[in-house]
């Protein structure tokens, strides 16, 4: 691995960092829109539509609402984007460059929290009652899904032999045990909420509160939020692959990795298109009872397997 | 706006993605729970009644068709019934059957359209698109019967404008089979979807007493166990010549209103089949030469409830008074009973569940000053004020 500082900069900005993940993210957005359209008997947009949308947004005027806190309002999207790009870089270096450091799993979990945080901050700073409702819903949703998500990560850590190093986790058993599989299920459900898509698009519910926290955003800040969401569509399936499905692989195995990615993406899109939106209390209830119970069982089984040395648990 | 920290006023409208038309709902919420609802219409007044008084009876059929894009058979039906009541005209049997066929096709397409929209409002866009795709063949049948997909222009005083050729019966029945299959699929799929049920059951409950008190009509009333249907209670068209049931559900929530509409779809198909079977040959209209002086009323069971038209004539070729009451006029105020104590997410669904049609409801708005120092201007005074202002501006230049 190169040691020069400008190489690091290239890694961060181009591959596997910002530019590369943005391109994949935009492609994922297109796949999402196209598959959704086909399910709904529509034609769907052309390949470059997400790019056109982004370029159009960047060219639009930036409006500052009267009641907003301008500094926080404008910095929130940047915080979210920074978190998403760093997470993409971290996951990219593990999967493409096999470079990793001790504790990067913890860093990753924190970085994945930043986009949601940015949406809450931005929504609260805009001074719009509808944004405030969206922000409070996002907060409740985070409180709902973060616990099972963390429990699933703990399960993975135990299964991989108490390691916090992503490279070791890729080499670990992943979902190839009962506890691993349960943790995979839990993570998939939480990913749906983290992406804020149906049935958990409660904070942005466009037919209720019109994109909630984003309602006052326009122009470049909105484009940054949309970029962040595109990046998340790349990061979160990759996160699942890294933790549970043995990574993207090297050389020709990478093709299989791409297949895994597309499959996960299509699962997310299918869930999105075959469910109505839940109410926030129903969502919190669902996560705190069923999903957390499942995650606890997974963690418990993993611990038992570790204590008694049973590998299939 | 309230200054209390826990209470917020959330405005929905005049422009909001969940409401296709211009109207305002202000929800006073504590957290997400709605404590008060204030609603205001009047953004889309079109002076239909006044225009009607300047048109001839034949022209009004086309005018009232444009009150609503979805109930574009209901309003002309109410109107021609009012005029026929006034002029005491007998309608040939064949024309009655054709009118009923178009009416029930309209109910089918309206209910399927609502089904799709309801899906959209709860974020289930697949249902939205599928519902509207299933609605397409209904519009095709309407085109086959009347020549138009919307605004059928099929009614005239004394009969219908266009005959339904016998060679088309078979084709229409075939297309109806296709629609029936889709409607049955929807009717069976909704009660089996647990997520959908969790989202619709127990939401926006309107008890039977409330439904009576607020004078609700149509599926809104029938979903609350209030057994009322103008098609059965005041028989018109061919409704007492065919066999059909009034669909009533007891629970009063959005789910009940959905089920009423889905079941009514099946009844509509049944009615259309019987009408085509029983159709007799004969004339399609009795020519009406004169409209005598007098008054007439016409009611009609539109997809959303009872449509009411009143016509007063002085013997000339246009009415001296034409009053329209759309069913949403009765249904919309029931929000004050059904929306309190619900969450925001559910309130919007409850608003949508009565299938409101705001611009059809709006007739006129009369303002009265709330205090003595408030100034109200008549249109003439407003015009005068605007001319003076323009003159002032020109003088300044």
Short mmCIF file of C-alpha atoms in Angstrom, two decimals, chain A residues 39-42 129-130 132-133 136-137 140 198-199 201 206-210 272-282, chain B residues 8-12 16-18 32 120-126 129-130 133-134 195-196 198-199 203 343-346 348:
data_model
loop_
_atom_site.label_atom_id
_atom_site.label_comp_id
_atom_site.label_asym_id
_atom_site.label_seq_id
_atom_site.Cartn_x
_atom_site.Cartn_y
_atom_site.Cartn_z
CA UNK A 39 -42.98 -3.24 -10.66
CA UNK A 40 -45.53 -0.46 -11.05
CA UNK A 41 -46.04 -1.01 -14.78
CA UNK A 42 -44.23 2.15 -15.70
CA UNK A 129 -43.05 23.15 11.88
CA UNK A 130 -43.26 20.39 9.29
CA UNK A 132 -39.60 19.87 13.13
CA UNK A 133 -42.09 17.01 12.97
CA UNK A 136 -38.61 14.37 15.73
CA UNK A 137 -39.79 11.37 13.74
CA UNK A 140 -37.64 8.38 17.27
CA UNK A 198 -40.92 2.37 2.82
CA UNK A 199 -42.10 0.96 5.23
CA UNK A 201 -39.86 6.41 5.29
CA UNK A 206 -44.00 12.93 1.23
CA UNK A 207 -47.77 12.54 1.29
CA UNK A 208 -47.93 13.53 4.96
CA UNK A 209 -45.17 16.00 5.73
CA UNK A 210 -43.64 16.57 2.28
CA UNK A 272 -40.01 -0.90 -0.43
CA UNK A 273 -42.56 -1.60 -3.14
CA UNK A 274 -44.67 -4.23 -1.42
CA UNK A 275 -45.44 -2.42 1.84
CA UNK A 276 -47.32 0.65 2.96
CA UNK A 277 -45.69 3.19 5.25
CA UNK A 278 -45.98 2.41 8.96
CA UNK A 279 -46.91 4.96 11.57
CA UNK A 280 -44.05 6.08 13.82
CA UNK A 281 -45.51 4.39 16.92
CA UNK A 282 -46.00 1.16 14.98
CA UNK B 8 -47.97 23.55 17.14
CA UNK B 9 -50.22 24.50 14.26
CA UNK B 10 -49.45 22.49 11.17
CA UNK B 11 -51.00 23.89 8.02
CA UNK B 12 -51.99 21.47 5.30
CA UNK B 16 -50.16 20.09 -0.39
CA UNK B 17 -49.25 16.87 -2.21
CA UNK B 18 -51.94 14.88 -0.44
CA UNK B 32 -48.10 14.19 16.72
CA UNK B 120 -50.44 6.54 -2.45
CA UNK B 121 -51.34 8.38 0.75
CA UNK B 122 -50.02 5.57 2.93
CA UNK B 123 -46.84 5.38 0.86
CA UNK B 124 -47.90 2.23 -0.99
CA UNK B 125 -47.20 3.48 -4.49
CA UNK B 126 -47.46 0.02 -6.02
CA UNK B 129 -50.15 2.38 -9.92
CA UNK B 130 -51.92 -0.99 -9.95
CA UNK B 133 -54.01 0.35 -14.22
CA UNK B 134 -57.06 -1.71 -13.27
CA UNK B 195 -49.42 -4.42 7.19
CA UNK B 196 -52.21 -2.73 5.26
CA UNK B 198 -52.55 -2.44 10.73
CA UNK B 199 -52.44 0.87 8.92
CA UNK B 203 -58.07 4.80 12.10
CA UNK B 343 -51.97 11.17 14.69
CA UNK B 344 -50.96 13.39 11.77
CA UNK B 345 -50.21 10.36 9.61
CA UNK B 346 -53.72 9.04 10.22
CA UNK B 348 -54.42 12.72 6.25
#
